[in-house]
Each structure stands twice: as C-alpha cells, then as structure tokens.
mmCIF file of C-alpha atoms in Angstrom:
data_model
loop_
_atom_site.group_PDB
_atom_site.id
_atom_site.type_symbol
_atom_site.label_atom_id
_atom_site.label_comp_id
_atom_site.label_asym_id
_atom_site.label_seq_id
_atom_site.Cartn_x
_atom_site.Cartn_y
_atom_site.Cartn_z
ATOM 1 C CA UNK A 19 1.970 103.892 190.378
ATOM 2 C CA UNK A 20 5.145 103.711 192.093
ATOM 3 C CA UNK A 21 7.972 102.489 189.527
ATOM 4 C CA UNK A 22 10.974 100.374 189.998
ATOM 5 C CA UNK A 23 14.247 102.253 190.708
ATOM 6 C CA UNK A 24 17.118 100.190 190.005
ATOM 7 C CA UNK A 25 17.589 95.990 190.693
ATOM 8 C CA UNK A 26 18.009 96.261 193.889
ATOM 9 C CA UNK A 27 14.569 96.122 194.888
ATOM 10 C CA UNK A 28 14.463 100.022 195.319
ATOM 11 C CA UNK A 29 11.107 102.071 193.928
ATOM 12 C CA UNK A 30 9.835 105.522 193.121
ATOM 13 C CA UNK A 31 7.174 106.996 194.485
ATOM 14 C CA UNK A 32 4.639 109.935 193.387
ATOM 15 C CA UNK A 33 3.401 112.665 195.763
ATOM 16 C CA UNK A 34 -0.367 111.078 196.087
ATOM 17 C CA UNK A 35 1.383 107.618 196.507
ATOM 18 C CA UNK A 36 3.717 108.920 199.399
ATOM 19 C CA UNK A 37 0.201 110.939 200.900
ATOM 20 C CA UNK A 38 -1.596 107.825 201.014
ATOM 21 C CA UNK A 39 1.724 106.272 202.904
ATOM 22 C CA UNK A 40 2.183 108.682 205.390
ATOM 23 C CA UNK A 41 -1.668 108.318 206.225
ATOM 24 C CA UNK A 42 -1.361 104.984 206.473
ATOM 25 C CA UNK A 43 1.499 105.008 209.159
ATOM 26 C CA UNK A 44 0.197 107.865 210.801
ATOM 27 C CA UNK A 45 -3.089 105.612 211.388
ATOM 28 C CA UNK A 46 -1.090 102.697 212.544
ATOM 29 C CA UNK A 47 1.388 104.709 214.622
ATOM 30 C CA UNK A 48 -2.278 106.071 216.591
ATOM 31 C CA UNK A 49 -3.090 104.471 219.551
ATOM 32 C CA UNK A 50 -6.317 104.988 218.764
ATOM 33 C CA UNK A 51 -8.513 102.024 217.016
ATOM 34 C CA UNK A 52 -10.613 104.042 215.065
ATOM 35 C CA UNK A 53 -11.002 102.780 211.807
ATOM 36 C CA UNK A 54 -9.963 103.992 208.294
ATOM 37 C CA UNK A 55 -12.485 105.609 205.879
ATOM 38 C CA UNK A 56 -13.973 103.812 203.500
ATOM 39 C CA UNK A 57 -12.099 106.682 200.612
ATOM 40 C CA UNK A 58 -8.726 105.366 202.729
ATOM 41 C CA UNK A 59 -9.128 101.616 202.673
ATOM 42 C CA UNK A 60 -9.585 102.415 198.811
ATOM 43 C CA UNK A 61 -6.595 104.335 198.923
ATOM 44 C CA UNK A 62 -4.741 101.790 200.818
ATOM 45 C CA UNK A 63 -5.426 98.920 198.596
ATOM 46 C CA UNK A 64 -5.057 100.690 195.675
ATOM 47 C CA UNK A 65 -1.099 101.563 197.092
ATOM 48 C CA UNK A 66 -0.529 97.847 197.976
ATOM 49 C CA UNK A 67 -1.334 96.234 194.588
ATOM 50 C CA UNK A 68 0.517 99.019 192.695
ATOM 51 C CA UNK A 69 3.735 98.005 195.074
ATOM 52 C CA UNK A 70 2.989 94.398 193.980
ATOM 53 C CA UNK A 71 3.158 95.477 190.473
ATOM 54 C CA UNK A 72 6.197 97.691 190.507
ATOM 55 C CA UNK A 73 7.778 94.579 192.139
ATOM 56 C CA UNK A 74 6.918 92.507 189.591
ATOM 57 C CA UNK A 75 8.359 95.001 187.112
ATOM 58 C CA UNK A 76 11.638 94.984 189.201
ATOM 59 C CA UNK A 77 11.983 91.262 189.085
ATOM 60 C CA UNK A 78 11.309 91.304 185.286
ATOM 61 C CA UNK A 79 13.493 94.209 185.029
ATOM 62 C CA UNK A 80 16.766 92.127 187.059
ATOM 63 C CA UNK A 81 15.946 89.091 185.047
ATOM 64 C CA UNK A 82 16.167 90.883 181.519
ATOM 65 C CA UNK A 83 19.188 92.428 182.625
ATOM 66 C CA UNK A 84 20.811 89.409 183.905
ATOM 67 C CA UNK A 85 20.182 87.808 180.681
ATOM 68 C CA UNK A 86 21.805 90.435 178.330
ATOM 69 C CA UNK A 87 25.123 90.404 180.595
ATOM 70 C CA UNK A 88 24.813 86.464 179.453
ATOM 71 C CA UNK A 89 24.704 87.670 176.081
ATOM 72 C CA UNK A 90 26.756 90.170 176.260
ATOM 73 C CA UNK A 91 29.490 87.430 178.157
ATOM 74 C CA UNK A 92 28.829 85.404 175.632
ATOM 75 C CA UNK A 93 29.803 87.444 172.509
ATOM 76 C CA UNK A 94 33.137 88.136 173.894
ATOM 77 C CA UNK A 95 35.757 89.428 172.803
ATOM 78 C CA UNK A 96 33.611 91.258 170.104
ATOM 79 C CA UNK A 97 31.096 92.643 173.124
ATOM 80 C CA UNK A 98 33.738 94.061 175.129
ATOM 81 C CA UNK A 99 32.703 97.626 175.661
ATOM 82 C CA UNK A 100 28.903 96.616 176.602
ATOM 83 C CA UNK A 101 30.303 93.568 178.255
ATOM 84 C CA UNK A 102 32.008 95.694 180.831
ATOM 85 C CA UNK A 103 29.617 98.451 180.850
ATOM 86 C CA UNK A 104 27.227 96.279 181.801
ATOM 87 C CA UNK A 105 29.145 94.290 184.762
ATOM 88 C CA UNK A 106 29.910 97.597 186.043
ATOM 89 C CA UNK A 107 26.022 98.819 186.150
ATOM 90 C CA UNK A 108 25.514 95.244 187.611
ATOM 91 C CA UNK A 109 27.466 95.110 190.486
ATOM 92 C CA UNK A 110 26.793 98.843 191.524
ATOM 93 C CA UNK A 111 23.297 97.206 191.866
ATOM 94 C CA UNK A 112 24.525 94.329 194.047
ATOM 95 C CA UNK A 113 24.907 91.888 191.327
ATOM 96 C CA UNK A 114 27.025 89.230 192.643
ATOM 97 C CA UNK A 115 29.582 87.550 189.933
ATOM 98 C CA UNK A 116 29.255 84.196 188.790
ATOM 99 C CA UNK A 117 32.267 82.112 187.759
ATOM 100 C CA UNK A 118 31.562 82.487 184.092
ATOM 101 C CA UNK A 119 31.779 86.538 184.834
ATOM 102 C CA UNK A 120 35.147 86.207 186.711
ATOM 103 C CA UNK A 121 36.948 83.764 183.886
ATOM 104 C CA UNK A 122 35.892 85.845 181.555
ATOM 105 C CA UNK A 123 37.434 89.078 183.160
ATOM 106 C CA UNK A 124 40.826 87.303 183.778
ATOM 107 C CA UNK A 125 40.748 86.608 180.228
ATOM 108 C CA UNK A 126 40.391 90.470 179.649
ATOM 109 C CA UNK A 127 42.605 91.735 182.240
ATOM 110 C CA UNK A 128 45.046 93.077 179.160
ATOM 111 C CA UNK A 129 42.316 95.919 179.157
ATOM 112 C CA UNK A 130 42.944 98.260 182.549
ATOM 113 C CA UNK A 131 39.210 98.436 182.875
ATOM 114 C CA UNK A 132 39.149 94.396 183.039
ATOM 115 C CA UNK A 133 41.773 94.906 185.450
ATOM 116 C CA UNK A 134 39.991 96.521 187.830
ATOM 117 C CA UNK A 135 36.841 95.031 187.366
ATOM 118 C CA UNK A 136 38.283 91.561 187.903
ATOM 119 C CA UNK A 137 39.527 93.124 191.466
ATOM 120 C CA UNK A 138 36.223 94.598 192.390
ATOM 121 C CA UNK A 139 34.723 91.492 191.601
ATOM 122 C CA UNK A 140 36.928 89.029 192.741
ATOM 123 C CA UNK A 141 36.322 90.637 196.241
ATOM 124 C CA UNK A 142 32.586 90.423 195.684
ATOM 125 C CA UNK A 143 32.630 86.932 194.981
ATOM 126 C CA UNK A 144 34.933 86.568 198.302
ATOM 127 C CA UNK A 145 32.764 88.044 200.425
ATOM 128 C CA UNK A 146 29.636 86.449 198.751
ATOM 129 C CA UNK A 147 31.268 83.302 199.369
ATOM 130 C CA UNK A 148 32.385 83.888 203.105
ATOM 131 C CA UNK A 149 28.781 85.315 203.911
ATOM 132 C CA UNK A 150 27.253 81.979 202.968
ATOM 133 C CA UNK A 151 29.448 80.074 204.659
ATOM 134 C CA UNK A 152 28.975 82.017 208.007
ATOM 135 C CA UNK A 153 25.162 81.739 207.355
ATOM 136 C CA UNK A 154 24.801 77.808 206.865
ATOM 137 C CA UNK A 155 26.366 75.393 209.789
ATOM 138 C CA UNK A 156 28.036 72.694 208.075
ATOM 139 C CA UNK A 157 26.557 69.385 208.270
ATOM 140 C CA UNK A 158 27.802 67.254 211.003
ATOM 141 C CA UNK A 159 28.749 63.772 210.300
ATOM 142 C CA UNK A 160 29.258 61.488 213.034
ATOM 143 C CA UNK A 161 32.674 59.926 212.815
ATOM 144 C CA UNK A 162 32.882 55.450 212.921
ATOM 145 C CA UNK A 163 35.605 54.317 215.434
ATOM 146 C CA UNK A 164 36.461 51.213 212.972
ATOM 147 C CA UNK A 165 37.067 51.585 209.175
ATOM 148 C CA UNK A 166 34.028 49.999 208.019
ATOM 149 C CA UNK A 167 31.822 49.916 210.962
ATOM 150 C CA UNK A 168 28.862 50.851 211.624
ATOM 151 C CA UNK A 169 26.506 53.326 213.614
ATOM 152 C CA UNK A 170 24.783 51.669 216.813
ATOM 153 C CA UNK A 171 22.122 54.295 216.165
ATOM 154 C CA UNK A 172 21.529 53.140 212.693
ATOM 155 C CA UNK A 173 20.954 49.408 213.511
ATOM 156 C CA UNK A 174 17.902 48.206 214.737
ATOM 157 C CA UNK A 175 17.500 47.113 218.259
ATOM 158 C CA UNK A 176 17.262 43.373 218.830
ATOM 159 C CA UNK A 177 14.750 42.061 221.191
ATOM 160 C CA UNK A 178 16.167 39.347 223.593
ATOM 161 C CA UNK A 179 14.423 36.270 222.994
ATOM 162 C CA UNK A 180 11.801 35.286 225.733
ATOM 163 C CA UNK A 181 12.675 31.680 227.243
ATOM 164 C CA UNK A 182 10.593 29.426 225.609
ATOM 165 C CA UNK A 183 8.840 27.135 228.299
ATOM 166 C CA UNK A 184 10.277 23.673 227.427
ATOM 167 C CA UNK A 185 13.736 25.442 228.484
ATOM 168 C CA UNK A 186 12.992 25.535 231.604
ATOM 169 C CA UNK A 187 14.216 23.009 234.105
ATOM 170 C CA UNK A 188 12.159 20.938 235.390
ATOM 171 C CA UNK A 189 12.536 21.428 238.976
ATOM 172 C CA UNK A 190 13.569 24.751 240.784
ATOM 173 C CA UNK A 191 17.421 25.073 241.662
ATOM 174 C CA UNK A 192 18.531 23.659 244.918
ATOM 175 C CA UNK A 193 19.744 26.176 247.338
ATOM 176 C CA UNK A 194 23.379 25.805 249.166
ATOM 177 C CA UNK A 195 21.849 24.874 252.482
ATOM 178 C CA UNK A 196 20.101 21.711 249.945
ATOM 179 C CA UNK A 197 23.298 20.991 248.153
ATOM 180 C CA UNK A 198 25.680 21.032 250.933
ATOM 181 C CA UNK A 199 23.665 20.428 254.471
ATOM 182 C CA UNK A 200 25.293 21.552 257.440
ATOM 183 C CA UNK A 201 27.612 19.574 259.721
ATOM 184 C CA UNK A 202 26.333 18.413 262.364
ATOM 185 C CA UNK A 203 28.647 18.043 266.132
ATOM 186 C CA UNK A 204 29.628 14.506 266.414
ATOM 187 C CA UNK A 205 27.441 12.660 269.905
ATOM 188 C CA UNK A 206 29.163 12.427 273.171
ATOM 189 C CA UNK A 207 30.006 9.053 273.511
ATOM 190 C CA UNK A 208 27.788 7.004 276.563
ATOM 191 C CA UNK A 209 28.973 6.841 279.973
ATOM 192 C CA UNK A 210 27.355 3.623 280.453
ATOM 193 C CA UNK A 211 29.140 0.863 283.060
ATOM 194 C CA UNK A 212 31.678 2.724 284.147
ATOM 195 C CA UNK A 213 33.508 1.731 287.504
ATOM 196 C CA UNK A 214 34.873 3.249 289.938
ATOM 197 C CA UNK A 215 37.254 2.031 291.996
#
C-alpha cells in the first residue's frame, strides 16, 4: 500500500505498486484499444483505493501535526525547543504561518533561532499573501455620482401610465390651415358705367 511521505501530499510507493503503474500508463499511452485483463483491472483498482487511503492518511497525518504546533504555540515559553522544531519541520513541508505563529516568533526573536525563523516566515506569509491577492480580482463596486444617491440599475423601471380614455379631447386637434385659413386676394373692383369721353 503506498504510504504517505511527508504533508505535502507526497507518497511512497512499493515495487508491485509502481509495476502495476507503469502497466497502467503503458496501456493508456497504446494507441491500441485493447482492453485490460481481467488480473489488471484487479490490479488497477486495487492501486486506486490504496492511493485513496494513503491520502486519507496524509490528510490525517497534516491535521495531527497542525494541531500539536497549536499546542506546542500554545505552551510557550515553556515549549520552546519543540515549538521551533516543529515550525521548522512545518514550513519545510509548505506550511504556511498563521498570525498566531508569527506573534509568537517576534516574541522569541531574543533566541537567534526565533530570529531567523521569524524571517523565513515572515517572507512566507508575504508571499502567501501576495499570491492570493494576484489570484482573486477584487470586487468592483460601482461608484454613485451624488453622496447619497442611488443606482439607476438598482431601481425599478416605471411604466408610463397609458392615457386613460376620458383624457382625451373630445374632438381631434385643428390643423393650421383650420385655425388660421388662408388669405384670400381682395376682388377687382367692377368696371360698370364707365364713360368715355
């Protein structure tokens, strides 16, 4: 069965274990579909729930460590040796300090081996921090032109009320040729009795 190796999610494996493995990626490297014995499916299986196990182990394994450095933290000053023997193991593993871990350390930086491990983890925690930053987009807020306004998006559009019937006039609106009629040439006056003479 292969075993955990360290908390990084790292495992051991046996000689059979590794056979099996190599058969299995030889097979799926093959362009041809022919399929697996029945002894080899066996095998197969077999591998992947034994690599479900030995992860298991390695997450029980990170957790029980995790919670002795609390213990260990939490003892202080008395714990100091196994304090920082533990930290140490911890971040060579990829543990990555918590704030409790880095007050804890400045308190201890009299000791030269707090010293240093308040450096190395200082920078872990800095990088830690700038990799999650890099990794998430801030949230975008949308910015209010008035103090105390609101959002057009946010409100609710308003339906324009429909004219209700008795608001319309009763008869349609005159046109400008109705309202103001168009002039009309004044008539020649008659050339009636007119002498000559």
């Amino acid at each position: 069965m292969p075993t955990p190796y360290g908390s990084r999610g790292g495992m051991a494996f046996g000689a059979d274990e590794l056979h099996v493995l190599r058969r299995s990626l030889a097979h799926a490297l093959q362009s041809s579909t022919a399929p697996l014995t029945a002894v080899e499916v066996q095998d197969c299986l077999r591998l992947a729930a034994s690599v479900d196990d030995a992860v298991q182990e390695a997450g029980r394994l990170r957790a029980f460590l995790l919670a002795d450095l609390a213990r260990y933290r939490a003892a202080l000053p008395g714990s100091l040796s196994g304090y920082l023997e533990l930290l140490q193991d911890a971040l060579a593993a990829g543990y990555e300090p918590v704030p409790d871990d880095l007050a804890a350390l400045r308190a201890l930086r009299a000791n030269p081996v707090a010293a240093a491990l308040l450096e190395r983890a200082q920078t872990i925690a800095e990088r830690s921090v700038r990799r999650r930053l890099s990794t998430t987009p801030a949230p975008r807020t949308r910015l209010l032109t008035l103090a105390g306004g609101t959002d057009k998006d946010d409100e609710p559009a308003r339906p324009k009320p429909e004219p209700r019937p008795d608001d319309r006039p009763a008869r349609p609106i005159p046109t400008p040729g109705e309202v103001f009629p168009p002039r009309r040439k004044p008539a020649a006056p008659p050339e009636s009795g007119r002498a000559v003479g």
